C-alpha cells in the first residue's frame, strides 16, 4: 500500500573536474624533480681564506655550491697550525687597533661615535673601557652559565640550555666584535657559524689530504652526493677527481691556480675572486645544461653485453647460412652436369630473359 508513496530524494550529479583543467596545476608541482645533492670539501691547509674574512668566505662558498644543487654536506679539514695561524692583514689590523686605543686613552683621539656594548647597550668613549667592562661583567656571567649547564644532568640540563640559549647567543655575537681570539683569528668558530663541519687532524704530513680522501670515497660509496665541490690547489687530489668522474659525478674545483692539474680534470673551475663576485651563480644554467646533455648522451650510448645479446638472438631465432650442396655433387659424380645460366653482355646481371626458359621474371606475390 505504501509502495506508491515512495519519497524520491533528488541528488545532484557529482561533477568530476580533471586535474589538468585546473589553472596553474601540474603533476610536476606535486612530485618535483629532485635537485642534485652537492657536497663541499675544503682543504684549509692548502687553501685558507687568507684574502677574505672566514665567515664571509664560507657564506660565499656555500652560495656558489647551492647554485649547482642542494648542499647536503660541508666539511673543512686542517691541522692545529692552520687554526693558530694569523694572516698578515689581520695582524696589521690588530696593530692599528692597539695604536688607536693608546691614542684614545691619552685623549689625543676622540671617536666620532661612542662604543656600544652588544649585551647591555652601555656607551663608552674608549675601546679599552668597553673591553674591560665586557670581560669583568659579561664574560664572567657567561662562564657561570656554562659551568651551571655542565654540572647539571638529564631534564635539568635541558631546561637550563633552553633558558640560557638566547643569552649565550647574544654574548657570542657581541664577543666576536669586542674580544680578540686567544689563538689564531677565530677560523674554526667562524666556519662553524657558517654551517661547516670543521675537523682537526694530526700534525703529520698530508694528514688532512688523507682524511679528506677517505671521507670523500666513503660518501661516493654510499651515493650520498652527486656533485663534488673541492676547494684546493693540491694536485694530489687529481686521482680522487678522476674516480668521481668515472662514477658519473659532477666535479667542481675552487682555487687560485690557473694551470693546475685539478682544473684540467674537473668539469668546472673557479677562483676565489670569481666565487666572491658571483660568477658561479651566473653561469650555473650553462654548466647544468652541459651536464644534462652529457647525461642524455651517455644514456644513448650503445654498449655490448654478451648475455643480453645472446638472449635477444635466441628470442628472434638463429639464422643458418650454410648451403646443402650434396645434390649437385651427386649429379656431377653420376656424369650429369648442372646447366648454368648465361647472361648476355648486353643486359644487366639481375635481368633474365624469358627466351632461355629459365624462369619467369614476374615478381612473386
Short mmCIF file of C-alpha atoms in Angstrom, two decimals:
data_model
loop_
_atom_site.label_atom_id
_atom_site.label_comp_id
_atom_site.label_asym_id
_atom_site.label_seq_id
_atom_site.Cartn_x
_atom_site.Cartn_y
_atom_site.Cartn_z
CA UNK A 1 0.00 0.00 0.00
CA UNK A 2 2.78 2.34 0.88
CA UNK A 3 4.85 1.37 -2.15
CA UNK A 4 3.13 4.04 -4.20
CA UNK A 5 4.21 6.77 -1.85
CA UNK A 6 7.90 6.47 -2.30
CA UNK A 7 9.79 9.59 -1.45
CA UNK A 8 12.34 10.29 -4.07
CA UNK A 9 15.24 12.39 -2.94
CA UNK A 10 16.90 14.36 -5.71
CA UNK A 11 20.69 14.36 -5.61
CA UNK A 12 22.77 16.42 -7.98
CA UNK A 13 25.25 14.55 -10.06
CA UNK A 14 28.79 14.93 -8.89
CA UNK A 15 30.91 16.76 -11.40
CA UNK A 16 34.42 15.37 -11.68
CA UNK A 17 36.94 18.01 -12.60
CA UNK A 18 40.10 16.96 -14.34
CA UNK A 19 43.30 17.99 -12.57
CA UNK A 20 44.78 19.10 -15.86
CA UNK A 21 41.91 21.57 -16.35
CA UNK A 22 42.80 23.44 -13.15
CA UNK A 23 44.72 26.57 -13.98
CA UNK A 24 48.27 26.51 -12.74
CA UNK A 25 48.17 22.85 -11.70
CA UNK A 26 50.75 20.35 -12.86
CA UNK A 27 51.86 16.97 -11.61
CA UNK A 28 55.43 18.25 -11.54
CA UNK A 29 54.41 20.58 -8.71
CA UNK A 30 53.34 17.54 -6.64
CA UNK A 31 56.41 15.44 -7.41
CA UNK A 32 59.11 17.93 -8.39
CA UNK A 33 62.36 16.70 -9.87
CA UNK A 34 64.86 16.17 -7.04
CA UNK A 35 67.82 18.53 -7.00
CA UNK A 36 71.39 17.40 -7.34
CA UNK A 37 72.95 16.61 -3.95
CA UNK A 38 76.11 18.66 -3.52
CA UNK A 39 78.99 18.04 -1.11
CA UNK A 40 81.72 20.59 -0.30
CA UNK A 41 85.20 19.54 0.85
CA UNK A 42 87.62 22.27 1.92
CA UNK A 43 91.35 21.71 2.46
CA UNK A 44 92.25 24.53 4.83
CA UNK A 45 95.93 23.52 4.93
CA UNK A 46 96.25 24.20 1.22
CA UNK A 47 93.63 26.91 0.66
CA UNK A 48 92.85 29.02 3.76
CA UNK A 49 90.62 32.10 3.34
CA UNK A 50 93.56 34.48 3.72
CA UNK A 51 92.29 37.28 1.49
CA UNK A 52 88.71 37.30 2.88
CA UNK A 53 87.15 37.10 6.36
CA UNK A 54 86.45 33.42 7.23
CA UNK A 55 82.71 33.81 7.73
CA UNK A 56 82.21 35.84 4.53
CA UNK A 57 84.31 33.38 2.52
CA UNK A 58 82.35 30.41 3.88
CA UNK A 59 78.99 32.05 3.11
CA UNK A 60 80.09 32.90 -0.44
CA UNK A 61 81.31 29.35 -0.93
CA UNK A 62 78.03 27.91 0.30
CA UNK A 63 76.10 30.23 -2.03
CA UNK A 64 78.22 29.15 -5.01
CA UNK A 65 77.76 25.46 -4.16
CA UNK A 66 74.00 25.85 -3.73
CA UNK A 67 73.74 27.13 -7.30
CA UNK A 68 74.62 23.60 -8.53
CA UNK A 69 72.02 21.85 -6.38
CA UNK A 70 71.02 21.17 -2.79
CA UNK A 71 74.01 21.35 -0.42
CA UNK A 72 73.91 18.28 1.83
CA UNK A 73 77.42 18.33 3.32
CA UNK A 74 80.14 20.90 4.02
CA UNK A 75 83.43 19.70 5.51
CA UNK A 76 86.67 21.54 6.34
CA UNK A 77 89.94 19.79 7.25
CA UNK A 78 93.06 21.30 8.83
CA UNK A 79 95.70 20.66 11.46
CA UNK A 80 96.46 22.72 14.56
CA UNK A 81 98.84 25.09 12.75
CA UNK A 82 96.13 26.22 10.31
CA UNK A 83 93.83 27.29 13.16
CA UNK A 84 96.60 29.07 15.07
CA UNK A 85 97.90 30.96 12.03
CA UNK A 86 97.07 34.66 11.76
CA UNK A 87 97.16 36.28 8.27
CA UNK A 88 99.24 39.37 7.64
CA UNK A 89 96.20 41.60 7.09
CA UNK A 90 94.70 40.59 10.43
CA UNK A 91 97.98 41.26 12.23
CA UNK A 92 98.19 44.73 10.72
CA UNK A 93 94.63 45.49 11.75
CA UNK A 94 95.38 44.46 15.31
CA UNK A 95 98.45 46.71 15.41
CA UNK A 96 96.42 49.67 14.17
CA UNK A 97 93.70 48.97 16.72
CA UNK A 98 96.25 48.81 19.55
CA UNK A 99 97.80 52.12 18.50
CA UNK A 100 94.36 53.75 18.28
CA UNK A 101 93.49 52.51 21.79
CA UNK A 102 96.64 54.16 23.16
CA UNK A 103 95.77 57.46 21.49
CA UNK A 104 92.22 57.30 22.87
CA UNK A 105 93.46 56.68 26.41
CA UNK A 106 95.75 59.73 26.21
CA UNK A 107 92.92 61.90 24.90
CA UNK A 108 94.64 62.66 21.61
CA UNK A 109 91.95 61.00 19.51
CA UNK A 110 88.23 61.09 20.12
CA UNK A 111 85.98 58.55 18.37
CA UNK A 112 83.22 60.03 16.17
CA UNK A 113 80.65 57.76 17.86
CA UNK A 114 80.73 56.10 21.28
CA UNK A 115 81.32 52.36 21.59
CA UNK A 116 78.23 50.32 22.46
CA UNK A 117 78.18 47.12 24.44
CA UNK A 118 76.36 44.42 22.49
CA UNK A 119 74.89 42.85 25.64
CA UNK A 120 73.70 45.70 27.87
CA UNK A 121 73.85 48.61 25.33
CA UNK A 122 76.01 50.79 27.57
CA UNK A 123 78.09 53.53 25.91
CA UNK A 124 81.86 54.02 26.29
CA UNK A 125 84.14 56.67 24.82
CA UNK A 126 87.23 54.47 24.69
CA UNK A 127 87.59 50.95 23.34
CA UNK A 128 89.67 49.72 26.27
CA UNK A 129 86.94 50.66 28.78
CA UNK A 130 84.46 48.68 26.70
CA UNK A 131 86.76 45.66 26.68
CA UNK A 132 87.33 45.83 30.44
CA UNK A 133 83.58 46.17 31.08
CA UNK A 134 82.81 43.20 28.82
CA UNK A 135 85.42 40.95 30.46
CA UNK A 136 84.58 41.86 34.06
CA UNK A 137 80.79 41.55 33.78
CA UNK A 138 79.52 39.70 30.74
CA UNK A 139 82.36 37.21 30.31
CA UNK A 140 82.12 36.27 33.98
CA UNK A 141 78.34 35.82 33.72
CA UNK A 142 78.70 33.62 30.68
CA UNK A 143 81.29 31.42 32.41
CA UNK A 144 78.89 30.93 35.33
CA UNK A 145 76.11 29.88 32.95
CA UNK A 146 78.36 27.39 31.17
CA UNK A 147 79.54 25.86 34.46
CA UNK A 148 75.95 25.56 35.63
CA UNK A 149 74.96 23.77 32.42
CA UNK A 150 77.95 21.42 32.53
CA UNK A 151 77.31 20.44 36.15
CA UNK A 152 73.64 19.59 35.55
CA UNK A 153 72.28 16.36 34.05
CA UNK A 154 69.15 14.98 32.49
CA UNK A 155 65.98 17.07 32.36
CA UNK A 156 67.52 19.87 34.41
CA UNK A 157 70.30 20.29 31.82
CA UNK A 158 67.73 20.52 29.01
CA UNK A 159 65.81 23.23 30.89
CA UNK A 160 68.96 25.25 31.56
CA UNK A 161 70.07 25.08 27.92
CA UNK A 162 66.64 26.30 26.83
CA UNK A 163 66.70 29.03 29.48
CA UNK A 164 70.16 30.43 28.64
CA UNK A 165 70.25 29.80 24.89
CA UNK A 166 69.24 33.36 23.92
CA UNK A 167 71.67 34.96 26.38
CA UNK A 168 74.55 32.75 25.25
CA UNK A 169 73.90 33.54 21.59
CA UNK A 170 73.74 37.28 22.36
CA UNK A 171 77.04 37.07 24.24
CA UNK A 172 78.75 35.24 21.33
CA UNK A 173 77.61 37.87 18.83
CA UNK A 174 78.96 40.68 21.00
CA UNK A 175 82.22 38.87 21.79
CA UNK A 176 83.08 38.46 18.10
CA UNK A 177 83.22 42.25 17.69
CA UNK A 178 84.83 43.15 21.03
CA UNK A 179 87.23 40.44 22.17
CA UNK A 180 90.31 39.24 20.34
CA UNK A 181 90.59 35.43 19.95
CA UNK A 182 93.20 33.91 22.23
CA UNK A 183 94.53 31.67 19.43
CA UNK A 184 94.52 32.45 15.73
CA UNK A 185 91.79 34.68 14.39
CA UNK A 186 88.69 32.58 15.08
CA UNK A 187 88.83 30.48 11.91
CA UNK A 188 87.13 27.37 13.32
CA UNK A 189 84.35 29.29 15.08
CA UNK A 190 83.61 31.40 12.02
CA UNK A 191 83.41 28.37 9.73
CA UNK A 192 81.12 26.57 12.18
CA UNK A 193 78.91 29.64 12.30
CA UNK A 194 78.60 29.46 8.51
CA UNK A 195 77.47 25.82 8.64
CA UNK A 196 80.72 23.89 8.07
CA UNK A 197 81.79 20.78 9.93
CA UNK A 198 85.37 21.55 11.00
CA UNK A 199 87.64 18.57 11.66
CA UNK A 200 91.10 18.98 13.17
CA UNK A 201 93.60 16.32 12.08
CA UNK A 202 97.03 15.41 13.40
CA UNK A 203 100.16 17.38 12.61
CA UNK A 204 101.58 14.62 10.40
CA UNK A 205 102.36 15.48 6.76
CA UNK A 206 99.35 15.24 4.43
CA UNK A 207 97.06 14.16 7.27
CA UNK A 208 94.31 16.49 6.05
CA UNK A 209 94.62 15.13 2.50
CA UNK A 210 94.26 11.55 3.69
CA UNK A 211 91.24 12.30 5.90
CA UNK A 212 89.53 14.26 3.13
CA UNK A 213 90.06 11.49 0.55
CA UNK A 214 88.79 8.78 2.88
CA UNK A 215 85.63 10.71 3.69
CA UNK A 216 85.02 11.58 0.04
CA UNK A 217 85.38 7.94 -1.06
CA UNK A 218 83.02 6.88 1.73
CA UNK A 219 80.39 9.37 0.56
CA UNK A 220 80.76 8.17 -3.04
CA UNK A 221 80.37 4.54 -1.97
CA UNK A 222 77.18 5.38 -0.08
CA UNK A 223 75.96 7.55 -3.01
CA UNK A 224 75.23 10.43 -0.67
CA UNK A 225 76.32 13.13 -3.14
CA UNK A 226 76.05 13.65 -6.89
CA UNK A 227 78.25 16.74 -7.21
CA UNK A 228 81.69 17.18 -5.60
CA UNK A 229 82.96 20.71 -4.85
CA UNK A 230 86.65 20.67 -3.88
CA UNK A 231 88.38 23.78 -2.51
CA UNK A 232 92.10 23.21 -3.01
CA UNK A 233 95.06 23.68 -5.35
CA UNK A 234 96.80 20.44 -4.38
CA UNK A 235 97.40 18.26 -7.43
CA UNK A 236 97.30 15.11 -5.26
CA UNK A 237 93.51 15.25 -5.44
CA UNK A 238 93.54 14.63 -9.22
CA UNK A 239 93.18 10.88 -8.71
CA UNK A 240 90.13 11.21 -6.49
CA UNK A 241 88.52 13.58 -9.01
CA UNK A 242 89.11 11.05 -11.81
CA UNK A 243 87.42 8.41 -9.68
CA UNK A 244 84.47 10.74 -9.09
CA UNK A 245 84.11 11.33 -12.83
CA UNK A 246 84.26 7.59 -13.51
CA UNK A 247 81.35 7.22 -11.12
CA UNK A 248 79.41 9.80 -13.19
CA UNK A 249 79.63 12.54 -10.53
CA UNK A 250 79.87 16.25 -11.31
CA UNK A 251 83.14 17.84 -10.22
CA UNK A 252 83.81 21.50 -9.37
CA UNK A 253 87.17 22.91 -8.23
CA UNK A 254 87.71 26.26 -6.50
CA UNK A 255 91.27 27.54 -6.28
CA UNK A 256 93.63 30.28 -7.40
CA UNK A 257 95.95 28.14 -9.54
CA UNK A 258 95.06 28.85 -13.18
CA UNK A 259 97.03 25.99 -14.74
CA UNK A 260 96.66 23.35 -12.05
CA UNK A 261 96.05 19.65 -12.59
CA UNK A 262 92.76 19.83 -10.71
CA UNK A 263 91.23 22.37 -13.08
CA UNK A 264 92.17 20.23 -16.08
CA UNK A 265 90.41 17.21 -14.57
CA UNK A 266 87.30 18.91 -13.14
CA UNK A 267 84.21 19.78 -15.14
CA UNK A 268 84.13 23.39 -13.88
CA UNK A 269 86.79 25.50 -12.15
CA UNK A 270 86.56 28.89 -10.43
CA UNK A 271 88.91 31.14 -8.49
CA UNK A 272 88.19 32.78 -5.13
CA UNK A 273 87.64 36.10 -6.85
CA UNK A 274 85.06 34.61 -9.21
CA UNK A 275 83.24 32.97 -6.29
CA UNK A 276 83.07 36.26 -4.35
CA UNK A 277 81.88 38.16 -7.44
CA UNK A 278 79.11 35.61 -8.03
CA UNK A 279 80.33 34.30 -11.38
CA UNK A 280 79.44 30.72 -10.43
CA UNK A 281 75.83 31.68 -9.78
CA UNK A 282 75.60 33.50 -13.12
CA UNK A 283 76.97 30.56 -15.15
CA UNK A 284 75.02 27.85 -13.35
CA UNK A 285 72.40 27.45 -16.10
CA UNK A 286 75.08 26.96 -18.74
CA UNK A 287 77.02 24.45 -16.63
CA UNK A 288 73.96 22.44 -15.58
CA UNK A 289 72.80 22.39 -19.22
CA UNK A 290 76.11 20.83 -20.28
CA UNK A 291 75.80 18.22 -17.55
CA UNK A 292 72.26 17.33 -18.63
CA UNK A 293 73.37 16.99 -22.26
CA UNK A 294 76.20 14.71 -21.18
CA UNK A 295 73.80 12.51 -19.21
CA UNK A 296 71.48 12.21 -22.19
CA UNK A 297 74.35 11.22 -24.50
CA UNK A 298 75.54 8.59 -22.04
CA UNK A 299 72.06 7.07 -21.99
CA UNK A 300 72.09 6.88 -25.79
CA UNK A 301 75.50 5.20 -25.97
CA UNK A 302 75.46 1.54 -27.03
CA UNK A 303 77.45 -0.93 -25.01
CA UNK A 304 77.92 -4.60 -25.88
CA UNK A 305 76.53 -7.03 -23.34
CA UNK A 306 77.15 -10.69 -24.37
CA UNK A 307 74.43 -12.12 -22.14
CA UNK A 308 71.85 -9.59 -23.32
CA UNK A 309 72.76 -10.05 -26.98
CA UNK A 310 72.50 -13.83 -26.59
CA UNK A 311 69.02 -13.51 -25.13
CA UNK A 312 67.95 -11.22 -27.95
CA UNK A 313 69.39 -13.58 -30.56
CA UNK A 314 67.70 -16.63 -29.04
CA UNK A 315 64.30 -14.94 -28.97
CA UNK A 316 64.46 -13.88 -32.60
CA UNK A 317 65.85 -17.19 -33.91
CA UNK A 318 69.26 -18.17 -35.15
CA UNK A 319 69.93 -17.84 -38.85
CA UNK A 320 71.87 -20.65 -40.53
CA UNK A 321 73.57 -19.56 -43.71
CA UNK A 322 75.04 -22.97 -44.62
CA UNK A 323 74.01 -24.36 -48.03
CA UNK A 324 73.45 -28.01 -48.82
CA UNK A 325 75.41 -28.89 -51.96
CA UNK A 326 75.14 -32.68 -51.75
CA UNK A 327 72.65 -32.92 -54.67
CA UNK A 328 74.93 -31.05 -57.05
CA UNK A 329 77.90 -33.21 -56.08
CA UNK A 330 75.89 -36.38 -56.71
CA UNK A 331 74.88 -35.18 -60.17
CA UNK A 332 78.47 -34.35 -61.13
CA UNK A 333 79.62 -37.74 -59.82
CA UNK A 334 76.99 -39.56 -61.95
CA UNK A 335 78.19 -37.84 -65.14
CA UNK A 336 75.47 -35.31 -65.36
CA UNK A 337 76.46 -31.66 -65.49
CA UNK A 338 74.43 -28.93 -63.99
CA UNK A 339 73.33 -26.41 -66.55
CA UNK A 340 74.42 -22.89 -65.77
CA UNK A 341 72.52 -19.79 -66.70
CA UNK A 342 74.45 -17.49 -69.00
CA UNK A 343 73.64 -13.81 -69.14
CA UNK A 344 74.29 -11.85 -72.31
CA UNK A 345 76.69 -8.98 -72.47
CA UNK A 346 74.03 -6.51 -73.42
CA UNK A 347 71.86 -6.88 -70.31
CA UNK A 348 72.28 -6.48 -66.63
CA UNK A 349 73.16 -9.42 -64.48
CA UNK A 350 69.93 -9.31 -62.49
CA UNK A 351 67.69 -9.31 -65.61
CA UNK A 352 66.90 -12.78 -67.03
CA UNK A 353 65.26 -13.17 -70.44
CA UNK A 354 62.16 -15.30 -70.82
CA UNK A 355 63.51 -16.89 -74.01
CA UNK A 356 66.05 -19.00 -72.14
CA UNK A 357 63.08 -20.70 -70.38
CA UNK A 358 64.96 -20.48 -67.18
CA UNK A 359 62.10 -18.94 -65.31
CA UNK A 360 59.71 -16.09 -65.26
CA UNK A 361 60.92 -12.63 -64.28
CA UNK A 362 57.49 -11.77 -62.97
CA UNK A 363 57.74 -10.96 -59.27
CA UNK A 364 56.07 -13.27 -56.81
CA UNK A 365 53.20 -12.01 -54.79
#
